[in-house]
PDB file of C-alpha atoms in Angstrom:
ATOM      1  CA  LEU N 163     -48.270-112.851  87.204  1.00 79.00           C
ATOM      2  CA  GLU N 164     -45.587-115.044  84.737  1.00 78.00           C
ATOM      3  CA  LYS N 165     -46.136-118.182  87.020  1.00 83.00           C
ATOM      4  CA  THR N 166     -49.982-117.947  87.737  1.00 86.00           C
ATOM      5  CA  HIS N 167     -51.155-116.517  84.188  1.00 83.00           C
ATOM      6  CA  PRO N 168     -48.233-117.353  82.009  1.00 81.00           C
ATOM      7  CA  ASP N 169     -50.486-116.653  78.613  1.00 82.00           C
ATOM      8  CA  PRO N 170     -51.520-113.165  79.625  1.00 78.00           C
ATOM      9  CA  ALA N 171     -48.255-112.275  80.943  1.00 80.00           C
ATOM     10  CA  ALA N 172     -46.640-112.899  77.654  1.00 81.00           C
ATOM     11  CA  LEU N 173     -49.157-111.076  75.828  1.00 81.00           C
ATOM     12  CA  ILE N 174     -48.579-108.102  78.185  1.00 84.00           C
ATOM     13  CA  VAL N 175     -44.723-108.280  77.237  1.00 82.00           C
ATOM     14  CA  ASP N 176     -45.236-108.509  73.547  1.00 80.00           C
ATOM     15  CA  GLU N 177     -47.608-105.565  73.352  1.00 81.00           C
ATOM     16  CA  ALA N 178     -45.245-103.691  75.483  1.00 82.00           C
ATOM     17  CA  ALA N 179     -42.763-104.612  72.944  1.00 78.00           C
ATOM     18  CA  THR N 180     -44.879-103.380  70.143  1.00 74.00           C
ATOM     19  CA  ILE N 181     -45.502-100.028  71.596  1.00 77.00           C
ATOM     20  CA  GLU N 182     -41.704 -99.744  72.340  1.00 78.00           C
ATOM     21  CA  ARG N 183     -41.115-100.487  68.740  1.00 70.00           C
ATOM     22  CA  LEU N 184     -43.214 -97.812  67.627  1.00 67.00           C
ATOM     23  CA  VAL N 185     -42.266 -94.771  69.787  1.00 71.00           C
ATOM     24  CA  ASN N 186     -38.529 -96.116  68.861  1.00 67.00           C
ATOM     25  CA  GLN N 187     -39.235 -95.826  65.079  1.00 62.00           C
ATOM     26  CA  TRP N 188     -40.999 -92.118  65.985  1.00 61.00           C
ATOM     27  CA  MET N 189     -37.967 -91.148  67.493  1.00 62.00           C
ATOM     28  CA  PHE N 190     -35.669 -92.291  65.111  1.00 60.00           C
ATOM     29  CA  LEU N 191     -37.682 -90.430  62.355  1.00 60.00           C
ATOM     30  CA  ALA N 192     -37.765 -87.468  64.509  1.00 53.00           C
ATOM     31  CA  ARG N 193     -34.200 -87.447  65.574  1.00 57.00           C
ATOM     32  CA  PRO N 194     -32.173 -89.797  63.503  1.00 61.00           C
ATOM     33  CA  ASP N 195     -28.801 -90.432  65.880  1.00 69.00           C
ATOM     34  CA  PRO N 196     -26.043 -92.165  63.728  1.00 76.00           C
ATOM     35  CA  PRO N 197     -25.989 -95.921  64.209  1.00 79.00           C
ATOM     36  CA  ARG N 198     -24.221 -97.274  67.361  1.00 87.00           C
ATOM     37  CA  LYS N 199     -22.241-100.111  65.422  1.00 91.00           C
ATOM     38  CA  THR N 200     -21.030-103.143  67.041  1.00 94.00           C
ATOM     39  CA  GLU N 201     -19.972-106.300  65.468  1.00 95.00           C
ATOM     40  CA  VAL N 202     -23.270-108.230  65.013  1.00 95.00           C
ATOM     41  CA  ALA N 203     -23.820-111.741  63.777  1.00 96.00           C
ATOM     42  CA  LEU N 204     -26.433-111.294  60.768  1.00 95.00           C
ATOM     43  CA  ALA N 205     -28.066-114.861  61.116  1.00 96.00           C
ATOM     44  CA  ASP N 206     -28.591-114.495  64.714  1.00 96.00           C
ATOM     45  CA  LEU N 207     -30.443-110.938  64.593  1.00 96.00           C
ATOM     46  CA  LEU N 208     -32.627-112.670  61.708  1.00 97.00           C
ATOM     47  CA  ASP N 209     -33.652-115.736  63.816  1.00 96.00           C
ATOM     48  CA  GLN N 210     -34.152-113.542  66.792  1.00 95.00           C
ATOM     49  CA  THR N 211     -36.393-111.231  64.744  1.00 96.00           C
ATOM     50  CA  ALA N 212     -38.306-114.263  63.238  1.00 96.00           C
ATOM     51  CA  ARG N 213     -38.867-116.043  66.594  1.00 95.00           C
ATOM     52  CA  LEU N 214     -40.453-112.807  68.090  1.00 92.00           C
ATOM     53  CA  LEU N 215     -42.724-112.815  65.214  1.00 94.00           C
ATOM     54  CA  THR N 216     -43.335-116.381  65.182  1.00 94.00           C
ATOM     55  CA  PRO N 217     -46.957-116.305  66.885  1.00 93.00           C
ATOM     56  CA  ALA N 218     -48.116-113.636  64.588  1.00 92.00           C
ATOM     57  CA  ALA N 219     -46.706-116.013  61.650  1.00 95.00           C
ATOM     58  CA  GLN N 220     -48.542-118.890  63.015  1.00 95.00           C
ATOM     59  CA  HIS N 221     -51.691-117.101  63.436  1.00 94.00           C
ATOM     60  CA  ALA N 222     -51.740-116.062  59.929  1.00 95.00           C
ATOM     61  CA  ARG N 223     -50.468-119.596  58.629  1.00 97.00           C
ATOM     62  CA  VAL N 224     -47.146-118.319  57.451  1.00 98.00           C
ATOM     63  CA  ARG N 225     -43.966-120.130  57.574  1.00 98.00           C
ATOM     64  CA  ILE N 226     -40.688-118.500  57.954  1.00 98.00           C
ATOM     65  CA  VAL N 227     -37.709-120.180  56.463  1.00 98.00           C
ATOM     66  CA  VAL N 228     -34.187-118.264  57.495  1.00 97.00           C
ATOM     67  CA  ASP N 229     -31.655-119.292  55.213  1.00 97.00           C
ATOM     68  CA  ALA N 230     -28.425-117.514  56.633  1.00 96.00           C
ATOM     69  CA  ASP N 231     -24.668-117.701  56.369  1.00 94.00           C
ATOM     70  CA  ARG N 232     -23.814-118.292  59.777  1.00 93.00           C
ATOM     71  CA  THR N 233     -20.386-117.051  59.301  1.00 93.00           C
ATOM     72  CA  ASP N 234     -21.543-113.434  58.218  1.00 91.00           C
ATOM     73  CA  HIS N 235     -20.823-110.459  60.959  1.00 94.00           C
ATOM     74  CA  LEU N 236     -20.977-106.804  60.007  1.00 93.00           C
ATOM     75  CA  GLN N 237     -20.508-103.620  62.056  1.00 94.00           C
ATOM     76  CA  ALA N 238     -24.056-102.385  62.728  1.00 94.00           C
ATOM     77  CA  ASP N 239     -26.497-100.919  65.096  1.00 92.00           C
ATOM     78  CA  ALA N 240     -28.407-104.524  66.032  1.00 93.00           C
ATOM     79  CA  HIS N 241     -31.211-102.731  67.746  1.00 89.00           C
ATOM     80  CA  ARG N 242     -31.987-100.756  64.715  1.00 89.00           C
ATOM     81  CA  LEU N 243     -31.376-103.613  62.082  1.00 93.00           C
ATOM     82  CA  CYS N 244     -33.846-105.940  64.401  1.00 92.00           C
ATOM     83  CA  GLN N 245     -36.273-102.703  63.971  1.00 89.00           C
ATOM     84  CA  VAL N 246     -35.871-103.281  60.141  1.00 93.00           C
ATOM     85  CA  PHE N 247     -36.110-106.793  60.001  1.00 96.00           C
ATOM     86  CA  HIS N 248     -39.159-106.819  62.317  1.00 93.00           C
ATOM     87  CA  ASN N 249     -41.055-104.173  59.813  1.00 91.00           C
ATOM     88  CA  VAL N 250     -40.230-106.143  56.685  1.00 95.00           C
ATOM     89  CA  ILE N 251     -41.111-109.662  58.357  1.00 96.00           C
ATOM     90  CA  LEU N 252     -44.464-107.954  59.684  1.00 93.00           C
ATOM     91  CA  ASN N 253     -45.237-106.430  56.511  1.00 90.00           C
ATOM     92  CA  ALA N 254     -44.848-110.053  54.343  1.00 95.00           C
ATOM     93  CA  ILE N 255     -47.116-111.642  57.283  1.00 95.00           C
ATOM     94  CA  GLN N 256     -49.857-109.303  57.156  1.00 91.00           C
ATOM     95  CA  ALA N 257     -49.678-109.280  53.272  1.00 91.00           C
ATOM     96  CA  MET N 258     -50.327-113.090  53.249  1.00 94.00           C
ATOM     97  CA  SER N 259     -53.722-113.162  54.355  1.00 87.00           C
ATOM     98  CA  THR N 260     -54.475-116.619  53.306  1.00 92.00           C
ATOM     99  CA  GLY N 261     -51.252-117.992  54.715  1.00 96.00           C
ATOM    100  CA  GLY N 262     -48.180-118.556  52.451  1.00 97.00           C
ATOM    101  CA  THR N 263     -44.362-118.768  53.209  1.00 98.00           C
ATOM    102  CA  LEU N 264     -41.596-116.237  53.920  1.00 98.00           C
ATOM    103  CA  THR N 265     -37.990-117.087  52.724  1.00 98.00           C
ATOM    104  CA  ILE N 266     -35.403-114.882  54.452  1.00 98.00           C
ATOM    105  CA  THR N 267     -31.865-115.399  52.663  1.00 98.00           C
ATOM    106  CA  ALA N 268     -28.575-113.672  53.890  1.00 97.00           C
ATOM    107  CA  ARG N 269     -25.471-114.095  52.079  1.00 95.00           C
ATOM    108  CA  GLY N 270     -22.450-111.825  52.541  1.00 90.00           C
ATOM    109  CA  HIS N 271     -24.144-108.482  53.639  1.00 94.00           C
ATOM    110  CA  VAL N 272     -27.234-109.005  51.435  1.00 97.00           C
ATOM    111  CA  VAL N 273     -30.562-110.146  52.801  1.00 97.00           C
ATOM    112  CA  SER N 274     -33.665-110.967  50.817  1.00 98.00           C
ATOM    113  CA  PHE N 275     -37.390-111.454  52.109  1.00 98.00           C
ATOM    114  CA  ALA N 276     -39.282-113.288  49.481  1.00 98.00           C
ATOM    115  CA  ASP N 277     -42.885-113.738  50.115  1.00 97.00           C
ATOM    116  CA  THR N 278     -45.699-116.010  48.352  1.00 97.00           C
ATOM    117  CA  GLY N 279     -48.164-113.140  48.763  1.00 95.00           C
ATOM    118  CA  PRO N 280     -49.758-111.194  46.218  1.00 93.00           C
ATOM    119  CA  GLY N 281     -46.904-108.565  45.766  1.00 93.00           C
ATOM    120  CA  PHE N 282     -46.882-104.803  45.948  1.00 89.00           C
ATOM    121  CA  SER N 283     -49.483-102.995  43.844  1.00 87.00           C
ATOM    122  CA  ARG N 284     -48.191-100.648  41.069  1.00 90.00           C
ATOM    123  CA  THR N 285     -48.821 -97.518  43.357  1.00 86.00           C
ATOM    124  CA  ALA N 286     -47.140 -99.422  46.344  1.00 82.00           C
ATOM    125  CA  LEU N 287     -44.177-100.102  44.122  1.00 82.00           C
ATOM    126  CA  ALA N 288     -44.041 -96.480  43.244  1.00 84.00           C
ATOM    127  CA  ARG N 289     -44.507 -94.909  46.643  1.00 73.00           C
ATOM    128  CA  TRP N 290     -43.169 -97.639  49.315  1.00 77.00           C
ATOM    129  CA  ALA N 291     -40.606 -95.080  50.620  1.00 72.00           C
ATOM    130  CA  GLN N 292     -42.970 -91.999  50.853  1.00 69.00           C
ATOM    131  CA  MET N 293     -43.416 -91.248  54.819  1.00 64.00           C
ATOM    132  CA  LEU N 294     -47.331 -91.915  56.034  1.00 58.00           C
ATOM    133  CA  TYR N 295     -48.330 -93.778  52.708  1.00 51.00           C
ATOM    134  CA  SER N 296     -49.645 -97.316  53.333  1.00 62.00           C
ATOM    135  CA  GLU N 297     -52.346 -99.247  51.623  1.00 67.00           C
ATOM    136  CA  LYS N 298     -52.873-101.521  54.765  1.00 66.00           C
ATOM    137  CA  GLU N 299     -55.911-100.740  56.460  1.00 64.00           C
ATOM    138  CA  GLY N 300     -54.765 -99.102  59.967  1.00 55.00           C
ATOM    139  CA  GLY N 301     -51.102 -98.831  58.351  1.00 58.00           C
ATOM    140  CA  MET N 302     -49.247 -95.851  59.550  1.00 52.00           C
ATOM    141  CA  GLY N 303     -47.040 -95.907  56.290  1.00 54.00           C
ATOM    142  CA  ILE N 304     -43.572 -95.480  58.518  1.00 63.00           C
ATOM    143  CA  GLY N 305     -42.172 -98.990  58.655  1.00 73.00           C
ATOM    144  CA  LEU N 306     -40.385 -99.040  55.212  1.00 83.00           C
ATOM    145  CA  SER N 307     -39.560 -95.517  55.258  1.00 81.00           C
ATOM    146  CA  MET N 308     -38.037 -96.124  58.478  1.00 83.00           C
ATOM    147  CA  ALA N 309     -36.237 -99.152  57.321  1.00 88.00           C
ATOM    148  CA  GLN N 310     -35.043 -97.062  54.194  1.00 89.00           C
ATOM    149  CA  GLU N 311     -33.334 -94.503  56.645  1.00 86.00           C
ATOM    150  CA  VAL N 312     -31.819 -97.023  58.848  1.00 89.00           C
ATOM    151  CA  VAL N 313     -30.270 -98.891  56.073  1.00 93.00           C
ATOM    152  CA  ARG N 314     -28.998 -95.815  54.676  1.00 90.00           C
ATOM    153  CA  ALA N 315     -27.388 -94.653  57.553  1.00 89.00           C
ATOM    154  CA  HIS N 316     -25.593 -98.089  57.573  1.00 92.00           C
ATOM    155  CA  GLY N 317     -24.338 -96.948  54.215  1.00 93.00           C
ATOM    156  CA  GLY N 318     -26.727 -99.663  52.524  1.00 95.00           C
ATOM    157  CA  ARG N 319     -29.719 -99.742  49.855  1.00 96.00           C
ATOM    158  CA  LEU N 320     -32.968-101.132  50.337  1.00 96.00           C
ATOM    159  CA  THR N 321     -34.949-102.001  47.481  1.00 95.00           C
ATOM    160  CA  VAL N 322     -38.596-103.607  46.701  1.00 94.00           C
ATOM    161  CA  ALA N 323     -40.037-105.516  43.828  1.00 95.00           C
ATOM    162  CA  ASN N 324     -42.246-108.361  42.754  1.00 96.00           C
ATOM    163  CA  ARG N 325     -40.758-111.632  42.313  1.00 95.00           C
ATOM    164  CA  PRO N 326     -41.624-112.943  38.576  1.00 93.00           C
ATOM    165  CA  GLU N 327     -43.126-116.135  40.062  1.00 93.00           C
ATOM    166  CA  GLY N 328     -45.250-114.199  42.473  1.00 91.00           C
ATOM    167  CA  GLY N 329     -44.917-112.329  45.862  1.00 95.00           C
ATOM    168  CA  ALA N 330     -42.616-109.608  47.137  1.00 95.00           C
ATOM    169  CA  LEU N 331     -39.272-109.215  47.555  1.00 97.00           C
ATOM    170  CA  VAL N 332     -37.283-106.862  49.751  1.00 97.00           C
ATOM    171  CA  ARG N 333     -33.917-106.677  49.484  1.00 98.00           C
ATOM    172  CA  ILE N 334     -31.433-105.105  51.816  1.00 97.00           C
ATOM    173  CA  GLU N 335     -27.658-104.417  51.042  1.00 96.00           C
ATOM    174  CA  LEU N 336     -25.641-103.482  54.049  1.00 93.00           C
TER     175      LEU N 336
END
């Protein structure tokens, strides 16, 4: 199928990966195993996740800029961190309905996701970590809750805020 119909085949692979991520998130929430840590390059994980979401970003007219220190390595569960990054990036893309820019900065073991969207509502700022809370139509409300649990399991901290100049800021300290 990939040789004769590459576009539909790529779509099938992407959708299967989406389903796998959702199932993995639900399984993590139901049975949170400790992270399986290995040495990972933070910049590579961010690049990989941004590449995966490039089609969605292009469709939404969102530009993703990754500015990561290429020398940063840490002990982490690469698969779970990719899930966290995927959720945060996808949320930012979906929040910028008229297009915009998502800037991802990684220095030391701190990753910041700053977008040019409308930012978080007051209610979302107060309730973002609550399971099953979502302001998005069709949203399940597990993305940021799961992200927070994964970051905590790594001994880190996830915070959300609105940027003074507008847009949302999600900060992950690992």
